[in-house]
CSV table of C-alpha atoms in Angstrom, one decimal:
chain,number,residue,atom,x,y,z
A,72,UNK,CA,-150.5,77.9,-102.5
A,73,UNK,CA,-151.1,76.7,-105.9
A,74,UNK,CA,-152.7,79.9,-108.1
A,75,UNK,CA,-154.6,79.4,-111.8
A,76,UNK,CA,-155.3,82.1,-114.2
A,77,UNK,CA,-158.1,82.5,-116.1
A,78,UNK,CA,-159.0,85.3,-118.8
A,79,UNK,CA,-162.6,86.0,-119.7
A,80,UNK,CA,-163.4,89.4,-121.5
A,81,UNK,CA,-159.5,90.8,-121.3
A,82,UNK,CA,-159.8,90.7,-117.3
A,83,UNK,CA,-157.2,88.0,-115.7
A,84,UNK,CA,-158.7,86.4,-112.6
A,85,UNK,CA,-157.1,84.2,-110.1
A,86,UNK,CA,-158.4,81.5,-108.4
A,87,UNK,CA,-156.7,79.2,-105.7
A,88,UNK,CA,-156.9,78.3,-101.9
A,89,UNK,CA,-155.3,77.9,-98.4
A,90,UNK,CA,-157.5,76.5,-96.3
A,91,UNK,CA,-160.5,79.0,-95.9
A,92,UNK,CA,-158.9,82.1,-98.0
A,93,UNK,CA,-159.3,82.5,-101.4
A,94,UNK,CA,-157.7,84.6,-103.7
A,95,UNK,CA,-160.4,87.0,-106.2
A,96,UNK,CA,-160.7,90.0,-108.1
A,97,UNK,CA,-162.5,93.2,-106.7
A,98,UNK,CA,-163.6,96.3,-108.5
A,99,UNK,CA,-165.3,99.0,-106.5
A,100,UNK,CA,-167.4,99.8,-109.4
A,101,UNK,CA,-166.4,103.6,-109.6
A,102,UNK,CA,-163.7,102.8,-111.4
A,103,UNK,CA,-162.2,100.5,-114.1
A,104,UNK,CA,-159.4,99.4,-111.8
A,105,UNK,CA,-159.2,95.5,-110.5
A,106,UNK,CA,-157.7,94.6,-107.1
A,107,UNK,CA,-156.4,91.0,-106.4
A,108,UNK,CA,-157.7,90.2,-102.9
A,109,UNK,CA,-157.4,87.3,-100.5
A,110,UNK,CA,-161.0,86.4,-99.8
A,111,UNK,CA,-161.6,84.8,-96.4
A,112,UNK,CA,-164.9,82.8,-95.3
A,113,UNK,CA,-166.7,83.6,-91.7
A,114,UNK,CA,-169.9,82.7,-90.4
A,115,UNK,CA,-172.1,85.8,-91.1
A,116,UNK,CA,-169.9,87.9,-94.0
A,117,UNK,CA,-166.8,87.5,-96.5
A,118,UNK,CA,-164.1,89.6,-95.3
A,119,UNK,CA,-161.7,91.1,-98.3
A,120,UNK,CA,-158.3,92.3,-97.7
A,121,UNK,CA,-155.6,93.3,-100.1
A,122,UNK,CA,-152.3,95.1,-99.3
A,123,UNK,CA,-153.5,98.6,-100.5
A,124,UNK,CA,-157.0,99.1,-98.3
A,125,UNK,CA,-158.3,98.1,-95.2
A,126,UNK,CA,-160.7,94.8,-95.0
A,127,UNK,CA,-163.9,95.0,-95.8
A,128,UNK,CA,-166.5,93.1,-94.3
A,129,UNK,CA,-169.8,92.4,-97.1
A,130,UNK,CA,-172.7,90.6,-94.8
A,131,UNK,CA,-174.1,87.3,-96.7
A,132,UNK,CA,-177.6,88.9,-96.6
A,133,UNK,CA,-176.3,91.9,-98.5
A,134,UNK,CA,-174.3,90.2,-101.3
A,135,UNK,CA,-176.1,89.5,-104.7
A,136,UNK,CA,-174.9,86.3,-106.9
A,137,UNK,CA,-174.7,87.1,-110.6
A,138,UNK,CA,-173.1,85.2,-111.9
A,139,UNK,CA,-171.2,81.4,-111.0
A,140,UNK,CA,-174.9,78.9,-112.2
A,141,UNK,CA,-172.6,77.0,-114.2
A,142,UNK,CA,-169.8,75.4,-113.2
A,143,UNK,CA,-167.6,76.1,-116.0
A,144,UNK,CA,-168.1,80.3,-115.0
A,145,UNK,CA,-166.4,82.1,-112.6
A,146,UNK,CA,-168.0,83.5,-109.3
A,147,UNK,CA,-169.4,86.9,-109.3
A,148,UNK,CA,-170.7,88.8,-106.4
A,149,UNK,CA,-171.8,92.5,-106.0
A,150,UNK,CA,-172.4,94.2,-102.9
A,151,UNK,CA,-173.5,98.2,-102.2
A,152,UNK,CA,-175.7,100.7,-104.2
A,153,UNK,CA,-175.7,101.1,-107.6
A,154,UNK,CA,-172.6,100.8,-109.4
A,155,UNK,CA,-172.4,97.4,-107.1
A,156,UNK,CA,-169.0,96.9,-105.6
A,157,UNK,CA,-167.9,93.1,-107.9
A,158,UNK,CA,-166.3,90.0,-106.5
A,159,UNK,CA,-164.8,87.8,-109.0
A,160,UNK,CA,-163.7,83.9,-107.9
A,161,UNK,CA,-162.9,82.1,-110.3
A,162,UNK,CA,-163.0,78.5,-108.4
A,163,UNK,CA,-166.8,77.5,-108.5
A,164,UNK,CA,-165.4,75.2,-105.1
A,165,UNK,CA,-165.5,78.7,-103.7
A,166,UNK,CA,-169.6,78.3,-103.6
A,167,UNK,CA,-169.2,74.6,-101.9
A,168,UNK,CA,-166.9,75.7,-99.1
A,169,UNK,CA,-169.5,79.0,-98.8
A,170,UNK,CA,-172.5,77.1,-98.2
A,171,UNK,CA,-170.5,74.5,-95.9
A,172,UNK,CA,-169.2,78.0,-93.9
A,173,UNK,CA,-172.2,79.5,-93.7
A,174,UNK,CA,-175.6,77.7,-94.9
A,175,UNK,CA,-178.1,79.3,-92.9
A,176,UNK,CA,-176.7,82.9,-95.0
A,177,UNK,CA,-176.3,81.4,-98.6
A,178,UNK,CA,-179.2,78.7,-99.5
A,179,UNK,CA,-180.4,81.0,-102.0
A,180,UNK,CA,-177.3,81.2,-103.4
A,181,UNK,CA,-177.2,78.6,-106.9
A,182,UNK,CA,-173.7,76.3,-106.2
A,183,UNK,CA,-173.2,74.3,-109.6
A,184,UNK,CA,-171.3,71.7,-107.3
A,185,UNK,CA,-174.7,70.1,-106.6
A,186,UNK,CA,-175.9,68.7,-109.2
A,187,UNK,CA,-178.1,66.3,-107.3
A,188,UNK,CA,-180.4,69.2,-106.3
A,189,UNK,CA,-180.3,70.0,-109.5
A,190,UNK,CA,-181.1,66.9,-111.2
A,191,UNK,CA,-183.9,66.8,-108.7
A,192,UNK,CA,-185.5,70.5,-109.1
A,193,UNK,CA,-185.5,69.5,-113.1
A,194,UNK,CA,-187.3,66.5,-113.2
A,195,UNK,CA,-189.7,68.3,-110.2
A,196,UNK,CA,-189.8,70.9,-113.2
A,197,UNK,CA,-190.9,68.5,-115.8
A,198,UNK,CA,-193.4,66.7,-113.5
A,199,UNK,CA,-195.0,70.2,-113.1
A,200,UNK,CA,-195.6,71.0,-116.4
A,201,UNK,CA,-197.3,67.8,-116.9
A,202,UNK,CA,-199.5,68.3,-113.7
A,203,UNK,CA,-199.9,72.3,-114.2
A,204,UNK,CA,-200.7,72.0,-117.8
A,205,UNK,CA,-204.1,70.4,-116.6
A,206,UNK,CA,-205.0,72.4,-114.1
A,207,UNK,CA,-204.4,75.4,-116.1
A,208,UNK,CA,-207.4,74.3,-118.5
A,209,UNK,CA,-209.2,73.2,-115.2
A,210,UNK,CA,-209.0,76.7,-112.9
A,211,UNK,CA,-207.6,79.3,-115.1
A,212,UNK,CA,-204.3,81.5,-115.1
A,213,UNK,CA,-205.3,83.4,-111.6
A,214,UNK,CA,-205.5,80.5,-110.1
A,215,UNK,CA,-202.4,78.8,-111.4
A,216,UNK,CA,-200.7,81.8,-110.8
A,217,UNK,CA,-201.2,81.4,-106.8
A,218,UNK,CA,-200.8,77.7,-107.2
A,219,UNK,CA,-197.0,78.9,-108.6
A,220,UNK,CA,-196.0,82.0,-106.9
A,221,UNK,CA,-194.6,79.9,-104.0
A,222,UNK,CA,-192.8,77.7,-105.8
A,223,UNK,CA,-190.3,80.1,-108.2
A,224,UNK,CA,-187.1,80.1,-106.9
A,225,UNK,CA,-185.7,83.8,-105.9
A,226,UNK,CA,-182.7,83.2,-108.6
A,227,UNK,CA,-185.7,82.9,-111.3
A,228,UNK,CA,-187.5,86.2,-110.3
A,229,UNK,CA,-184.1,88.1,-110.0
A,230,UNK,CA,-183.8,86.8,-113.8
A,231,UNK,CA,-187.0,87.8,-114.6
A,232,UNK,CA,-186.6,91.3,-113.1
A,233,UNK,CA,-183.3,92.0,-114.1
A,234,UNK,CA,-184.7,91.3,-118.3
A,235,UNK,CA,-187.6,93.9,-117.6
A,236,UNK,CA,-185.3,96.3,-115.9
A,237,UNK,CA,-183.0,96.0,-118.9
A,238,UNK,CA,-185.9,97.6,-121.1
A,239,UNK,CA,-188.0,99.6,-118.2
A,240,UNK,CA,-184.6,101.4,-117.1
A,241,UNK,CA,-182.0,101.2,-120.1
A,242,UNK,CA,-178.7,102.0,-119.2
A,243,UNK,CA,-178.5,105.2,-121.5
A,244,UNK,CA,-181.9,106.4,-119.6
A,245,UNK,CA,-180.7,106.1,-116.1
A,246,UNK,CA,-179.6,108.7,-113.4
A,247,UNK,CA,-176.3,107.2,-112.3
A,248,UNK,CA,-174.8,109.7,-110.1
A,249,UNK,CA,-172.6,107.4,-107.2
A,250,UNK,CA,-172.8,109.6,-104.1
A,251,UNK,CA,-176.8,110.1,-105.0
A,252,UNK,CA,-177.6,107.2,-105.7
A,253,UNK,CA,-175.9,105.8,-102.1
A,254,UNK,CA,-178.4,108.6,-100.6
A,255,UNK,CA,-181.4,106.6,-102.1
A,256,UNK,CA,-180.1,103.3,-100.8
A,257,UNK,CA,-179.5,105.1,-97.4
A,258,UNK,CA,-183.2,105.4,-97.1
A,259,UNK,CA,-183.9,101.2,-98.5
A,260,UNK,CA,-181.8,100.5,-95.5
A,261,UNK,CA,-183.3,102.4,-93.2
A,262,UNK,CA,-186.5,100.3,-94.0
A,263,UNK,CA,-185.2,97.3,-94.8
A,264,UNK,CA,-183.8,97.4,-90.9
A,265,UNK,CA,-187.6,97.1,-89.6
A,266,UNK,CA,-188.0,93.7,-91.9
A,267,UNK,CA,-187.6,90.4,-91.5
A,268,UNK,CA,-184.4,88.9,-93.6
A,269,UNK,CA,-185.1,89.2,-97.3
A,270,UNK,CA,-183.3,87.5,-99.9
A,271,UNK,CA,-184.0,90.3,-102.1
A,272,UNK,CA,-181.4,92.9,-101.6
A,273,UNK,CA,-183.7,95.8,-102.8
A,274,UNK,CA,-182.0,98.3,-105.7
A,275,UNK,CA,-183.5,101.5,-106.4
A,276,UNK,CA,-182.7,102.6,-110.2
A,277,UNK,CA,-183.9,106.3,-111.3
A,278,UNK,CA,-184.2,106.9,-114.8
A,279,UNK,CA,-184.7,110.2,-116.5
A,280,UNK,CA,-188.7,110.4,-117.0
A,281,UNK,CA,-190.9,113.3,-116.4
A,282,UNK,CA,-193.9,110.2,-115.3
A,283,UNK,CA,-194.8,110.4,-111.8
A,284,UNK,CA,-194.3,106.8,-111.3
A,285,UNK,CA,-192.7,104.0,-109.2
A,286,UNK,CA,-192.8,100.0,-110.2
A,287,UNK,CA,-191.6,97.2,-107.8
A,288,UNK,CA,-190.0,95.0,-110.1
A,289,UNK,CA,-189.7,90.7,-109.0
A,290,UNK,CA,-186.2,90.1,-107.7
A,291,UNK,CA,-185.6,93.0,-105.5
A,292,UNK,CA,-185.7,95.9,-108.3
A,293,UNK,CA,-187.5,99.6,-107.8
A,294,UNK,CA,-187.6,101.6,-111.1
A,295,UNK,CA,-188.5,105.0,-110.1
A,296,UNK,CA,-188.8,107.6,-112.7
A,297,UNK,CA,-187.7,111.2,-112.1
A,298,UNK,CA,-190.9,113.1,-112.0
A,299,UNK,CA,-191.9,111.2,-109.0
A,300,UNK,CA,-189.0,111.7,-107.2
A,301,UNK,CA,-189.0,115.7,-108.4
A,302,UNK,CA,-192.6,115.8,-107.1
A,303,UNK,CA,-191.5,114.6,-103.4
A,304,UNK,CA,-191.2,117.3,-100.9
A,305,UNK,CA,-190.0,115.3,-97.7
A,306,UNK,CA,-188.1,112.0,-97.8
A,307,UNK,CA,-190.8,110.9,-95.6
A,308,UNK,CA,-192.7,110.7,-98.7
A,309,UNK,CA,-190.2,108.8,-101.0
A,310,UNK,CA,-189.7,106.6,-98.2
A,311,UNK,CA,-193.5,106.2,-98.4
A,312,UNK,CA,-193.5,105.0,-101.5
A,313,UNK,CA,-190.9,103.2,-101.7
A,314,UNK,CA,-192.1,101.0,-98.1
A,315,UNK,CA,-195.4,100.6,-100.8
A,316,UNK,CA,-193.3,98.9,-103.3
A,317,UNK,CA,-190.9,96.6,-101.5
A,318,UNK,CA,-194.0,95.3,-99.5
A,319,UNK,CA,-195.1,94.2,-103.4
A,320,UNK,CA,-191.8,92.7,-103.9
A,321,UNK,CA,-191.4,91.2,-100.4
A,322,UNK,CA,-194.7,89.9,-100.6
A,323,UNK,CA,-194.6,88.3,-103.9
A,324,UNK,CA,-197.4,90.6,-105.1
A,325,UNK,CA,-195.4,91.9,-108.1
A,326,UNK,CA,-194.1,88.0,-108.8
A,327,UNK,CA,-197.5,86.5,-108.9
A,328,UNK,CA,-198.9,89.2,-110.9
A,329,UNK,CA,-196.8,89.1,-113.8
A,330,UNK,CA,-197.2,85.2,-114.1
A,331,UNK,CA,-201.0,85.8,-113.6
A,332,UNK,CA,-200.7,88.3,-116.6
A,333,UNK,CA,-197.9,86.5,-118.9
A,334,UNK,CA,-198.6,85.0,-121.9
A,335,UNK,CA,-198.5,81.5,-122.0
A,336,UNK,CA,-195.4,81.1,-123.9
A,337,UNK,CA,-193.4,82.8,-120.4
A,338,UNK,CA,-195.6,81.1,-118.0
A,339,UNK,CA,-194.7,77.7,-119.4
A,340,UNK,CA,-190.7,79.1,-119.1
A,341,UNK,CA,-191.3,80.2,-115.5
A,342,UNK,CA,-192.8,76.6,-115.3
A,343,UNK,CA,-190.2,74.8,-116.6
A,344,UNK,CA,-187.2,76.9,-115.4
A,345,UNK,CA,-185.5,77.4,-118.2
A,346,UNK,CA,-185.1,81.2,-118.1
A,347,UNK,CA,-181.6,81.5,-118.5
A,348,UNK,CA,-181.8,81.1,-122.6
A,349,UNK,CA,-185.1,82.3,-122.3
A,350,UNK,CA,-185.1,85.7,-120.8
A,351,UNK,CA,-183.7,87.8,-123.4
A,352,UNK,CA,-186.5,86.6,-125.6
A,353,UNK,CA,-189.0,87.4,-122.9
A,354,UNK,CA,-187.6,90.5,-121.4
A,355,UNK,CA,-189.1,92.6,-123.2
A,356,UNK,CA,-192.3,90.8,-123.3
A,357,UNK,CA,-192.0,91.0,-119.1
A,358,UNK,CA,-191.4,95.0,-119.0
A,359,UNK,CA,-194.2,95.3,-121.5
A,360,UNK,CA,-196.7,93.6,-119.0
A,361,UNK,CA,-195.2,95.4,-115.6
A,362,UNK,CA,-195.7,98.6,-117.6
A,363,UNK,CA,-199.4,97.2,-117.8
A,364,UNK,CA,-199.6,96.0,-114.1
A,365,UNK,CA,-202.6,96.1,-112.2
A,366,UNK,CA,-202.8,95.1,-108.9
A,367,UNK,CA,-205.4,93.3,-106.9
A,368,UNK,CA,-207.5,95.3,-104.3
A,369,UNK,CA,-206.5,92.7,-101.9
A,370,UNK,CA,-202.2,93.1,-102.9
A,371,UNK,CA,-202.5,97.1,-102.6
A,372,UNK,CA,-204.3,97.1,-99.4
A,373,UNK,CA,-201.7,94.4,-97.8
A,374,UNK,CA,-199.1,96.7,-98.8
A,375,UNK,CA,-200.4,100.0,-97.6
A,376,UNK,CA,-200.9,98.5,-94.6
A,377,UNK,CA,-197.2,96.1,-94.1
A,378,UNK,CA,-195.5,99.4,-95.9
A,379,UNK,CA,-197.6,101.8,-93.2
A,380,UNK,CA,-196.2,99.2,-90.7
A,381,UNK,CA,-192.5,99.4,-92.2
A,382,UNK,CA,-192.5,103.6,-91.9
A,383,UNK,CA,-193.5,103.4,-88.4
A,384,UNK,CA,-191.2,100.7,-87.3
A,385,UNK,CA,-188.3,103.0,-88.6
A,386,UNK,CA,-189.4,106.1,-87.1
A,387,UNK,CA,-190.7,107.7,-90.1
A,388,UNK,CA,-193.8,109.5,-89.9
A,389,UNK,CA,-196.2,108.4,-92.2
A,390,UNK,CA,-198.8,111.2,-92.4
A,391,UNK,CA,-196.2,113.0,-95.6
A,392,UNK,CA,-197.3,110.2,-97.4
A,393,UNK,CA,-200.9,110.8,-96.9
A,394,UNK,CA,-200.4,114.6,-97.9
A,395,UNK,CA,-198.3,113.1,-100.8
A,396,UNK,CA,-201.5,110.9,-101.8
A,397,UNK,CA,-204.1,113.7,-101.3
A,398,UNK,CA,-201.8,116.0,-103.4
A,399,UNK,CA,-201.0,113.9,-106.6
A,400,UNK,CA,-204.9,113.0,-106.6
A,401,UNK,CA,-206.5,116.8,-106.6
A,402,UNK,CA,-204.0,116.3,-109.7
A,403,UNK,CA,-204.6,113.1,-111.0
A,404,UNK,CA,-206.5,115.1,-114.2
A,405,UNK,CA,-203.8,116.7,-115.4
A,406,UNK,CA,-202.8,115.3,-119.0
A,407,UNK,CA,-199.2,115.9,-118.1
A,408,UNK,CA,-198.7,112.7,-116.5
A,409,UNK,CA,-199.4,113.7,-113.0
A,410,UNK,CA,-201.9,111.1,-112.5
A,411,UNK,CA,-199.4,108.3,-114.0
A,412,UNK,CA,-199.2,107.1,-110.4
A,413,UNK,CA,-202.2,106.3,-109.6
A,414,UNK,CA,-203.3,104.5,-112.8
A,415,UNK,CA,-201.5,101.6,-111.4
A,416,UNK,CA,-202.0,102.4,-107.6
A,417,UNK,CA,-205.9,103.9,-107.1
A,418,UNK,CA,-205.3,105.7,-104.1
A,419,UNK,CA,-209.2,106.0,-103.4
A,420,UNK,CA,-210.4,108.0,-100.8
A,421,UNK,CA,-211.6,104.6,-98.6
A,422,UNK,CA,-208.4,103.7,-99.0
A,423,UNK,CA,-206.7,107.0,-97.9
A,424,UNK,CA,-209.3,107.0,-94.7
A,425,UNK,CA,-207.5,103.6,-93.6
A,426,UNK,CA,-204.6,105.0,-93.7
A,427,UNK,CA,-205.1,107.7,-91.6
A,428,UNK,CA,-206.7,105.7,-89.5
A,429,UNK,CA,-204.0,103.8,-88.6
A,430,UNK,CA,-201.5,106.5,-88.1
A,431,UNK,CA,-203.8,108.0,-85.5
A,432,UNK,CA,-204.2,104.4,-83.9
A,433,UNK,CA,-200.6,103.9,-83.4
A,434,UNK,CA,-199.0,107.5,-83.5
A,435,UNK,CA,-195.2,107.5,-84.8
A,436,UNK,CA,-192.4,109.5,-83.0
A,437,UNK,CA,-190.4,111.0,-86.2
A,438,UNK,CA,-187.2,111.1,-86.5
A,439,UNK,CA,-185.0,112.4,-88.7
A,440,UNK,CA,-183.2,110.4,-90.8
A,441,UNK,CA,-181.9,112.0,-93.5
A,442,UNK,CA,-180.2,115.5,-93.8
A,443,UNK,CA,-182.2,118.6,-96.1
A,444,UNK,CA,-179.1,119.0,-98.1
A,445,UNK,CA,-178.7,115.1,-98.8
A,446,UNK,CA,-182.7,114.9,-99.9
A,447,UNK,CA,-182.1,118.0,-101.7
A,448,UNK,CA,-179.5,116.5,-103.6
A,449,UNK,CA,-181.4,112.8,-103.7
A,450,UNK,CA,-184.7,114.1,-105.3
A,451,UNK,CA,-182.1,116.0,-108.4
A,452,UNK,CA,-180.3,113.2,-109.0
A,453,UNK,CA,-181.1,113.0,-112.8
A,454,UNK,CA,-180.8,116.9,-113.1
A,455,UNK,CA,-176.9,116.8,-111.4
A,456,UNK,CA,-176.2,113.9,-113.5
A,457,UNK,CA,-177.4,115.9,-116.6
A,458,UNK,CA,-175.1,118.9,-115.7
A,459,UNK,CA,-172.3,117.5,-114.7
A,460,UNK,CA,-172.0,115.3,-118.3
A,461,UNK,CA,-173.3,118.5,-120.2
A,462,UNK,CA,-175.5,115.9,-121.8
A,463,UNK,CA,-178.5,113.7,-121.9
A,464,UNK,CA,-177.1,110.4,-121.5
């Protein structure tokens, strides 16, 4: 087997092939340490062996492509909870053979060797801009913004989330704890089990914030801040919330919003599709109007009801969420911040009545899926991560 080396950023990656194997780097993102691998294709995951651990098997639907849109980058992969496991293939062919393998698993995936798709999505691009320049004059932004929604790619909204999560959820302000952090994720997958296949794979980042607040972010993203998570008494509750928020992401809700409420410098990008020089420019701009996101009554009702649907499909009884809601409202006057949540998500009390209503139409079984000393440790994830550095971070 022919090999070739590449180095980007002081890391040395190998590419090269025999017959469906590949050769990579992989980092389990604990640690700074890089493993060469031998990457093999299947039908429904990429299986990674290396002398020193056993395979691993990474289902398509699971994996997240980061980087590899141009052709002259290397492939990179991440799979897991926060810190994301990293595949590196240097051989953009890697993508080609991929999608040939496996094509019902990887069409959202971007593969640079096509540039016939590509040639063809831009001037679609430039026709639109044309065409939705008029009609924006004609019907409005809310109107545009539905006309649009269905139409941005999911590799554009994981752009556009990842810029605002960049300046929602800085590094330095996150709760980063590994083993907690998988906890959290335990508890995405448990929902995400009772849903239809997502190209979204849903990340929950907690940062260090006394707000009792939670914001689905387009792209598969859920910024929760501390003081909700503190306030939680059950996981049946944070699973609540959380089934809330990925119905806006699944959904769209949070997607069509933003363009519905972007200026018109971003909505012309989002047009276009030029984000990739674009979104550091407009990140901020794009955290700055999800911090000011209101939803339609129509988009929170749809995901009460899909996210009441979610917790009862997976067993989880949804009446601690309604005791979380009645709660946080007797509150909701406190200056503190208590009532943070529900500035963005009224919880009126028509809307808690439905609720209950359809827990008592369709009573749920519970069961219990996570342990009292793992939620114990879950909800104090930014206080454990605080002691154990003996420093805020």
């Amino acid at each position: 087997m022919a090999s070739t080396y590449f180095s980007i950023s002081g890391l040395i990656l190998v590419s090269g092939t025999t017959a469906n194997r590949w050769t990579g780097y992989y980092l389990d993102g604990k640690t700074s340490a890089r493993h060469q691998v031998t990457v093999q294709l299947s039908a429904h995951a990429l299986l990674i062996m290396s002398e020193s651990r056993p395979t691993m098997t990474w289902p398509y639907r699971s994996i997240h492509q980061t980087h590899g849109a141009d052709g002259d980058e290397p492939v990179r992969l991440e799979y897991g909870a926060e810190p994301a496991q990293v595949l590196v293939i240097a051989d953009s062919n890697f993508l080609t053979a991929l999608t040939d393998t496996a094509p019902e698993h990887t069409s959202h995936w971007h593969n640079p060797c096509h540039p016939r798709r590509r040639v063809r999505l831009t001037s679609v691009a430039a026709v639109g801009v044309l065409v939705l320049g008029g009609v924006f004059y004609l019907i409005g932004i809310p109107g545009l913004a539905s006309l649009i929604t269905p139409w941005v790619p999911v590799e554009w909204e994981t752009q556009m989330g990842a810029a605002a999560v960049e300046h929602l959820a800085p590094p330095s302000a996150r709760c980063g704890d590994p083993a907690h952090a998988d906890i959290l994720q335990k508890i995405v997958a448990v929902l995400m089990d009772q849903a239809s296949p997502s190209p979204y794979p849903i990340r929950v980042i907690v940062v260090r914030d006394p707000q009792i607040n939670a914001a689905g972010i387009p792209g598969g993203f859920i910024v929760v801040f501390s003081g909700l998570l503190e306030a939680m008494e059950t996981p049946a509750q944070f699973a609540g919330v959380l089934a809330h928020e990925m119905q806006h992401i699944l959904k769209r809700h949070t997607t069509r919003a933003l363009v519905q409420q972007a200026s018109t410098g971003l909505l012309t990008t989002v047009i276009g599709g030029d984000l990739t020089g674009m979104m550091a420019y407009y990140g901020l701009e794009i955290a700055r109007t999800l911090g000011r996101l209101q939803y339609s009554r129509q988009f929170e009702e749809e995901a009460d009801a899909e996210g009441f649907r979610m917790l009862q499909a997976a067993g989880i009884n949804p009446h601690d969420l309604i005791i979380f809601y009645r709660t946080i409202k007797r509150k909701s006057s406190d200056p503190s911040g208590v009532g943070t949540y529900f500035s963005t998500h009224p919880p009126t009390d028509a809307r808690i009545k439905k609720l209950i209503a359809m827990s008592e139409a369709n009573p749920t079984q519970p069961r219990n899926f996570l342990s009292d000393l793992d939620w114990d440790h879950a909800r104090s994830i930014c206080t454990r991560s605080h002691l154990s550095t003996g420093k805020d971070r």
